Coordinates of C-alpha atoms in Angstrom, one line a residue:
X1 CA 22.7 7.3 -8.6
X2 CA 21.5 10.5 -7.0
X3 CA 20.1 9.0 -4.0
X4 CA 22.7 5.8 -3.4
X5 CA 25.5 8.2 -3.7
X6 CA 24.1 11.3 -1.9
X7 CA 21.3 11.7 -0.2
X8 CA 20.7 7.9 1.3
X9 CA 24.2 8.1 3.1
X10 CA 22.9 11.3 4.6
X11 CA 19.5 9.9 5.6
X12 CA 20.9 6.5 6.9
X13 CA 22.9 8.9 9.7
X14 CA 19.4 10.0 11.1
X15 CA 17.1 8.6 13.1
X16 CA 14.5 6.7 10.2
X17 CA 11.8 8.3 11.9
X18 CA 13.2 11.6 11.0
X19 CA 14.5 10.6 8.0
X20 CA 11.4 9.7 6.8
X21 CA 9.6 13.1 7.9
X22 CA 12.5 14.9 6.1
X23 CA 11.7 13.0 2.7
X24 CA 7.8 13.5 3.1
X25 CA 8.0 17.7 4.2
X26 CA 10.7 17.7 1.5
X27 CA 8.2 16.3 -1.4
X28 CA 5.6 18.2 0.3
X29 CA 7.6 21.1 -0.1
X30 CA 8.9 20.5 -3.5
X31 CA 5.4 20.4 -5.1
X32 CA 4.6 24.1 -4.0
X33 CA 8.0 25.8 -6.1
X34 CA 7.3 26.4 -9.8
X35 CA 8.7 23.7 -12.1
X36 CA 9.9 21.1 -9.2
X37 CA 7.4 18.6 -10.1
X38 CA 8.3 18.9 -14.0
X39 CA 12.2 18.8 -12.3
X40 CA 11.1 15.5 -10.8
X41 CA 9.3 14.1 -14.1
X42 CA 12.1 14.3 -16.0
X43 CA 14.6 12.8 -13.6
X44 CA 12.7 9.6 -12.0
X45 CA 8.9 9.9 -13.5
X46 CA 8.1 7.3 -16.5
X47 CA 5.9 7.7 -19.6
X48 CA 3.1 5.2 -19.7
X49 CA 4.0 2.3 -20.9
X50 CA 0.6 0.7 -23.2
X51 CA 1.9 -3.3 -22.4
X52 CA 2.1 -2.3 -18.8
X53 CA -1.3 -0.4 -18.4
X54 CA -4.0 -2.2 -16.4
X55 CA -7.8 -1.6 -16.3
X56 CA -9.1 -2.3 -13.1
X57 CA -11.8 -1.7 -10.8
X58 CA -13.2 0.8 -13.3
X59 CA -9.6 2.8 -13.1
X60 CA -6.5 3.1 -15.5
X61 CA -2.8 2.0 -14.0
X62 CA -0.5 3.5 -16.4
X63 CA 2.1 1.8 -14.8
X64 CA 2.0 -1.7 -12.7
X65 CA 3.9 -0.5 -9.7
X66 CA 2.4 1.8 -6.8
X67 CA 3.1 3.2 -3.5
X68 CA 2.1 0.9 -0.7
X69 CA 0.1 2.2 2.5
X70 CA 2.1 3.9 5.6
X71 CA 5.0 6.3 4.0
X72 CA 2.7 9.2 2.8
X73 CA 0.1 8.9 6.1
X74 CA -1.2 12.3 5.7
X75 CA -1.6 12.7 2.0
X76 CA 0.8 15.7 2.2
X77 CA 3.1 14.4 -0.8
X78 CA 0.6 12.8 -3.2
X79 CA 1.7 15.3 -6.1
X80 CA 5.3 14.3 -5.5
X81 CA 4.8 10.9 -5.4
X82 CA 2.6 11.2 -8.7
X83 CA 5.7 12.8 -10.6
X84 CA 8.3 10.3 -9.5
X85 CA 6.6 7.1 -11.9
X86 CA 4.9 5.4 -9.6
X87 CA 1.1 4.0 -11.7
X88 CA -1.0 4.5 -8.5
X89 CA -0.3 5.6 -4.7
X90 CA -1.9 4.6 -1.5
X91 CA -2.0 7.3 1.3
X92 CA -2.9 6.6 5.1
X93 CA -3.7 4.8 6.9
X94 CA -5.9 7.2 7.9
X95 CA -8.1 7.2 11.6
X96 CA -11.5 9.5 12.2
X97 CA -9.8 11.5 15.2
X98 CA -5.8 12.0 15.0
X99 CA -3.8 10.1 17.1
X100 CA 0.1 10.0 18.1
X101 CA 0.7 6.0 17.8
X102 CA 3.0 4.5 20.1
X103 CA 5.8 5.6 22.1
X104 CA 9.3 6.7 20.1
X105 CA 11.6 5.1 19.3
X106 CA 9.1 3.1 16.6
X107 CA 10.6 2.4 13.4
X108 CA 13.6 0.5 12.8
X109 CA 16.1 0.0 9.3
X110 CA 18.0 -4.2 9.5
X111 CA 20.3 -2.7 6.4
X112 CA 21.8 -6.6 6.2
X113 CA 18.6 -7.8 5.9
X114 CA 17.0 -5.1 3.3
X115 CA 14.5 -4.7 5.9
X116 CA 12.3 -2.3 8.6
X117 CA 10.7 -2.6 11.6
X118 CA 8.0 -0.7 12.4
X119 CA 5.3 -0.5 15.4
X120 CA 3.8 3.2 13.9
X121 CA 0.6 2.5 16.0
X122 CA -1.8 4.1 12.6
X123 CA 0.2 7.9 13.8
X124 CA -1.6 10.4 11.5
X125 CA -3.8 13.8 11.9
X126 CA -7.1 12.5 11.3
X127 CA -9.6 12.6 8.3
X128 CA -10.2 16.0 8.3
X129 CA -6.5 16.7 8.4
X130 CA -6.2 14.4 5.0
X131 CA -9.5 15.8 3.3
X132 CA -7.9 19.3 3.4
X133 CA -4.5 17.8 2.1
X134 CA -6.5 15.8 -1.1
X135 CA -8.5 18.7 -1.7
X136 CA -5.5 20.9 -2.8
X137 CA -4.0 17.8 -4.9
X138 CA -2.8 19.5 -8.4
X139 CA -1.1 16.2 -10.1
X140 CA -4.2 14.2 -11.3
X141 CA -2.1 11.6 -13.5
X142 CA -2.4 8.2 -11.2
X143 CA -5.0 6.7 -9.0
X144 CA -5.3 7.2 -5.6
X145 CA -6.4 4.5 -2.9
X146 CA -7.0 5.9 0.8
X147 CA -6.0 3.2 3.3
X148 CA -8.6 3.7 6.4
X149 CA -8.0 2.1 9.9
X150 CA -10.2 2.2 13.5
X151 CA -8.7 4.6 15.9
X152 CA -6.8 2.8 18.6
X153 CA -9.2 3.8 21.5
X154 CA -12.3 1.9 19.5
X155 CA -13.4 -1.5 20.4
X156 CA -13.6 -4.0 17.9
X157 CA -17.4 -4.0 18.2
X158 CA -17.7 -0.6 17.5
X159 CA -14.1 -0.8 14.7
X160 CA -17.2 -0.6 11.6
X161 CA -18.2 3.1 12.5
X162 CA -14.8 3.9 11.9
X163 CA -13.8 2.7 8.9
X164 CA -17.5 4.2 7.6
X165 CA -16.4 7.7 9.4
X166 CA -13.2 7.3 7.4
X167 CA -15.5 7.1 4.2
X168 CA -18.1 9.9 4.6
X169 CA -15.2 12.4 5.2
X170 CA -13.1 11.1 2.3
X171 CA -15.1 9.3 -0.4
X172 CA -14.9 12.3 -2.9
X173 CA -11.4 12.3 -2.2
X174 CA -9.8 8.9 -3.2
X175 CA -10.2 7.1 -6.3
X176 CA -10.2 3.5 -4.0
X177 CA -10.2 2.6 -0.7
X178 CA -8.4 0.0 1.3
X179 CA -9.7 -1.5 4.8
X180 CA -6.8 -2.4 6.8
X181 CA -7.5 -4.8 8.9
X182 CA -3.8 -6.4 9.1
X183 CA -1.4 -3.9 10.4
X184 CA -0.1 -6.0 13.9
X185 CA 0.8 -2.6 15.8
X186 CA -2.9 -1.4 16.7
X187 CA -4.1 -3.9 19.5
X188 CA -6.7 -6.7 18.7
X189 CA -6.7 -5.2 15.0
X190 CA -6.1 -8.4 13.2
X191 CA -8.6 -9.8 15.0
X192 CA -11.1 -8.2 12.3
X193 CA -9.8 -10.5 10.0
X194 CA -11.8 -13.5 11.0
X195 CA -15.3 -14.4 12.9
X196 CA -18.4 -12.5 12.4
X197 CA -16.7 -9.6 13.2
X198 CA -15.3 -9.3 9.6
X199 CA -18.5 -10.4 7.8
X200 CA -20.3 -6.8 9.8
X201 CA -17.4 -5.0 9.0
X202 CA -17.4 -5.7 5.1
X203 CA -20.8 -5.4 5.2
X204 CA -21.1 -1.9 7.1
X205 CA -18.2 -0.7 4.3
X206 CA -19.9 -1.9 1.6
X207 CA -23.3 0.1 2.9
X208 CA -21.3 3.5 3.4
X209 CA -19.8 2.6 0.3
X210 CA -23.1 2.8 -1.9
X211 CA -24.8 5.1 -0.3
X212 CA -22.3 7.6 -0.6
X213 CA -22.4 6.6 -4.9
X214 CA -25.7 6.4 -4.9
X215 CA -25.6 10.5 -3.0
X216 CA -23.5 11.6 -6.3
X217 CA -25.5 9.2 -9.0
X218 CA -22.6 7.1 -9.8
X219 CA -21.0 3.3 -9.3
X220 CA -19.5 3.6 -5.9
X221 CA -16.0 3.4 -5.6
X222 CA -13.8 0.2 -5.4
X223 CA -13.0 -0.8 -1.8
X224 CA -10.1 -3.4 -1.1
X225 CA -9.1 -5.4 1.7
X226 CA -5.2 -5.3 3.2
X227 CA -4.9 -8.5 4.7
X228 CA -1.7 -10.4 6.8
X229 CA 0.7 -12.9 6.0
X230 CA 1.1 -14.8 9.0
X231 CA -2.8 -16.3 8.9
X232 CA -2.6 -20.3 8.9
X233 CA -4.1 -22.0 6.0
X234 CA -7.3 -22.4 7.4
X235 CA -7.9 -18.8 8.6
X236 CA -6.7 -17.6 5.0
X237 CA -9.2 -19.6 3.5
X238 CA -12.2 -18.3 5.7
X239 CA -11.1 -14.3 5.5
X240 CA -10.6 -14.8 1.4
X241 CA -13.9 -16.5 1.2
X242 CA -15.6 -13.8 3.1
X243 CA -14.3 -11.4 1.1
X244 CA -15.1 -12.5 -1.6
X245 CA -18.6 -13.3 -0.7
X246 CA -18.8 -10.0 0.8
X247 CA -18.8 -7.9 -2.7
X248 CA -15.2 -6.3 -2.2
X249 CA -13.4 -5.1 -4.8
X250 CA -10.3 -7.0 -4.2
X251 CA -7.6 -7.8 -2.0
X252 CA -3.8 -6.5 -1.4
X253 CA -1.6 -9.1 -0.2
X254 CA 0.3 -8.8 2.1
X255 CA 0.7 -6.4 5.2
X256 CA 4.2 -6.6 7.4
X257 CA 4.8 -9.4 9.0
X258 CA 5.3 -10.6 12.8
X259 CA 7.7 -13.4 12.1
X260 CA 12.0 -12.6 12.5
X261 CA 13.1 -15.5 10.7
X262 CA 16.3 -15.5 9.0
X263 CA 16.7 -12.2 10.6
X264 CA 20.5 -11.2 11.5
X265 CA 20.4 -7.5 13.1
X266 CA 20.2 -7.4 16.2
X267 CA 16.8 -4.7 15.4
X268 CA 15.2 -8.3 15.0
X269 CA 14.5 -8.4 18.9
X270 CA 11.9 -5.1 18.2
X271 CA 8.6 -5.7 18.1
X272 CA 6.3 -4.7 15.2
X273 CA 5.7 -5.5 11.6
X274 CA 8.5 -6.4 9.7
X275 CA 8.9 -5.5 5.8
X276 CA 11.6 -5.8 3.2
X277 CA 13.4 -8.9 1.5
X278 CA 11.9 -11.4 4.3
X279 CA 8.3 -11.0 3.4
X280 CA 9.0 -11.7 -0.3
X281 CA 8.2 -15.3 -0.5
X282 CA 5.6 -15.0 2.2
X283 CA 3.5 -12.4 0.0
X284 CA 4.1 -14.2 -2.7
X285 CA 2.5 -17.8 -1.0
X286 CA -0.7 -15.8 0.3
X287 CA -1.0 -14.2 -3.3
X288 CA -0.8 -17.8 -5.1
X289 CA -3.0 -19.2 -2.5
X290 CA -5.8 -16.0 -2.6
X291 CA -5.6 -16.4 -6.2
X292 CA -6.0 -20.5 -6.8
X293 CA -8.7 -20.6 -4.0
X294 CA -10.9 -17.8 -6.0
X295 CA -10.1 -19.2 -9.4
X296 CA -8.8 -15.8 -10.3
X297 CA -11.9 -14.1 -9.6
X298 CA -11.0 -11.6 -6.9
X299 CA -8.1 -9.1 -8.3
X300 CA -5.1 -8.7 -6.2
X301 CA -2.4 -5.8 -5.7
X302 CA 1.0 -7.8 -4.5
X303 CA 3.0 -6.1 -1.6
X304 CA 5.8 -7.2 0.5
X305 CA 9.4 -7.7 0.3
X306 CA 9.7 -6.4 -3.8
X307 CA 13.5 -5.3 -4.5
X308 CA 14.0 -6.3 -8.1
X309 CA 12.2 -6.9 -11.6
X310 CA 12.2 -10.8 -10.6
X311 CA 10.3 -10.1 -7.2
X312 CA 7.4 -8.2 -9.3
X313 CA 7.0 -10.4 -12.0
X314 CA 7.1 -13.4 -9.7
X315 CA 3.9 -11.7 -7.5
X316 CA 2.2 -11.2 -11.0
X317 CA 2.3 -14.6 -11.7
X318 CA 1.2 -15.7 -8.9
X319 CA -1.6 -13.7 -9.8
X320 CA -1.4 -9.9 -8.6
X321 CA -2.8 -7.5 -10.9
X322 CA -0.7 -4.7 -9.3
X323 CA 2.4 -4.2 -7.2
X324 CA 3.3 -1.8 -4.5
X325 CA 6.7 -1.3 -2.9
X326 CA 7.7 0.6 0.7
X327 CA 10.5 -0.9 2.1
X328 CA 12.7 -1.0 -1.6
X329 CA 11.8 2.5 -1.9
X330 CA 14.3 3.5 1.4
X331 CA 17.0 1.4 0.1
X332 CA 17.4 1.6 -3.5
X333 CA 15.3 5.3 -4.0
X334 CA 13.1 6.6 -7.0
X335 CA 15.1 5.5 -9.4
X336 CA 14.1 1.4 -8.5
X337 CA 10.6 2.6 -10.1
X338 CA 12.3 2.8 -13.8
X339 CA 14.2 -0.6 -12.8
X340 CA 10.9 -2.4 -11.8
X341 CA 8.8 -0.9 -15.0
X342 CA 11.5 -1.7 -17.4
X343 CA 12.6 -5.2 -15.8
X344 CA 8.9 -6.2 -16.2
X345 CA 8.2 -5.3 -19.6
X346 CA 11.7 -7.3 -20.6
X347 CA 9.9 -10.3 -18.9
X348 CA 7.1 -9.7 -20.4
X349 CA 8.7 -9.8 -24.0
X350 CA 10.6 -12.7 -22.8
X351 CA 8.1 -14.9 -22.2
X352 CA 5.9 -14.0 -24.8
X353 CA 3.4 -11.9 -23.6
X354 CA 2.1 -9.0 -25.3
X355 CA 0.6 -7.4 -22.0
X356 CA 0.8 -7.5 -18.6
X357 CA -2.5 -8.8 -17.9
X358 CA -1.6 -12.3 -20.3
X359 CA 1.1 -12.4 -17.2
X360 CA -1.5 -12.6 -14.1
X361 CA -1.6 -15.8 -12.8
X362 CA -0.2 -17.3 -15.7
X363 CA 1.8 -20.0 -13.2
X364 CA -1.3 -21.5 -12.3
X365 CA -1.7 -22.5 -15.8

């Protein structure tokens, strides 16, 4: 109520970009004054929730839903985010050397169409700039993933020494990684996705990966794969099947999307990745179709276009593990995060499950 009545009104007259840098500084700011974080426990955070938790990759969710990639680049809010009820947050994405992204104007609300536009261009301060932001990280309650990109300068055939750059700097930082591969505003990016070039990329994360366990004596950290939505059939097929074969961890499904169908703003004629309501089926499609082609072998996080309970529970069916939200989180506020949590576990109870996990992919069966 809090943030429909008051403060979205007020951050719907700015510019989103500034909006958005308001909200992050703000959190960022909040989490350095005595008692704020307990302030913002009690008003939006969630206790965990045992039918909810999930055990996976080695971690405990104590909640389902997370924070997706690309609203917290610079890991300057994590302890905010952690005391608002989200079960896990992904920070980034995250380059070796800062860059500015692309030119302003850059982001984009559709407010009809419970959607954003956005053509960032991976905008963020660097790795160092992020390792010096995780490092002071007081809230230790939730996982969290670091999404790592190529700087836009790199070529594609150099794009591996990145993404293990990204690692060495960060690895003691983040509980898992994410490569992302899929995000249509860095040029020639998605081409990673398929060919040879994938299969040396996987490979060259999965090296930097174990050699930086093997440095500390321990099972090297999880690494996931952010992947598109707009890949035919056949192309999905060959990136899942390299992924799989490649040793990842898992996959998160799906990035923003380049298609404007159905769109009615007339912010559908910028370019970028589009996110909100009309990427909800199409998430959910790649999800049913990553899980029934690896027989439920390869865990997947859902992202894209999740608004209510039904959107959730509909992506863990399909056969996601987790959930992440971005978009909803602009145009409904913290409090969607009790909505989601409780919504699920009523569907749960509804349909007879005990647990969330009895849920994943239980419409393949």
């Amino acid at each position: 109520m809090l943030y429909s009545k008051i403060a979205k009104p007020a951050l719907f007259r700015m510019d989103p970009e500034k909006a958005h840098h308001l909200v992050i500084d703000g959190l960022h700011s909040a989490g350095k004054v005595p008692g704020m974080l307990s302030l913002l426990q009690s008003m939006y955070g969630m206790e965990p929730v045992p039918e909810l938790a999930m055990d996976l990759f080695g971690l405990r969710f104590p909640l389902p839903v997370g924070l997706a990639a690309g609203l917290d680049k610079n890991a300057k809010s994590v302890d905010g985010f952690s005391s608002i009820g989200f079960g896990f947050a992904e920070v980034g994405t995250v380059t070796p050397k800062p860059q500015a992204g692309n030119e302003l104007p850059r982001l984009f609300r559709l407010p009809p169409d419970d959607a954003l536009i956005n053509r960032m261009g991976f905008n963020n301060d660097g790795t160092e700039a992020m390792r010096l932001s995780l490092s002071r990280r007081r809230v230790k309650t939730i996982p969290i993933a670091i999404n790592i990109g190529k700087n836009k300068a790199t070529p594609n055939e150099q794009a591996h020494e990145d993404y293990m750059a990204c690692i060495r700097v960060l690895y003691e930082y983040g509980d898992f990684f994410v490569v992302n591969i899929s995000s249509p505003n860095t040029p020639d990016l998605r081409a990673l996705q398929h060919g040879d070039e994938l299969k040396t990329l996987l490979d060259s994360v999965r090296r930097e990966m174990d050699a930086q366990g093997a440095r500390r004596g321990e099972t090297p950290k999880p690494v996931l794969v952010k992947i598109a939505p707009d890949m035919t059939a056949e192309q999905l097929e060959y990136t899942v099947d390299t992924i799989h074969k490649s040793g990842i961890s898992g996959i998160i499904a799906t990035n923003t999307t380049l298609s404007r169908e159905g769109l009615t703003h007339p912010h559908a004629a910028e370019a970028g990745g589009l996110s909100g309501r009309p990427v909800t089926a199409m998430s959910t499609a790649v999800i049913r179709s990553v899980y029934s082609q690896t027989g439920g072998q390869l865990p997947i996080i859902g992202a894209g276009g999740i608004f209510d309970s039904d959107d959730a529970y509909d992506k863990i069916c399909a056969g996601a593990s987790l959930v992440e939200i971005y978009t909803a989180l602009i145009y409904k506020g913290p409090e969607i995060l009790r909505e989601l949590n409780r919504g699920l576990l009523e569907r749960l109870r509804r349909d007879g499950f005990t647990r969330l996990t009895e849920a994943v992919g239980s419409a393949h069966r």
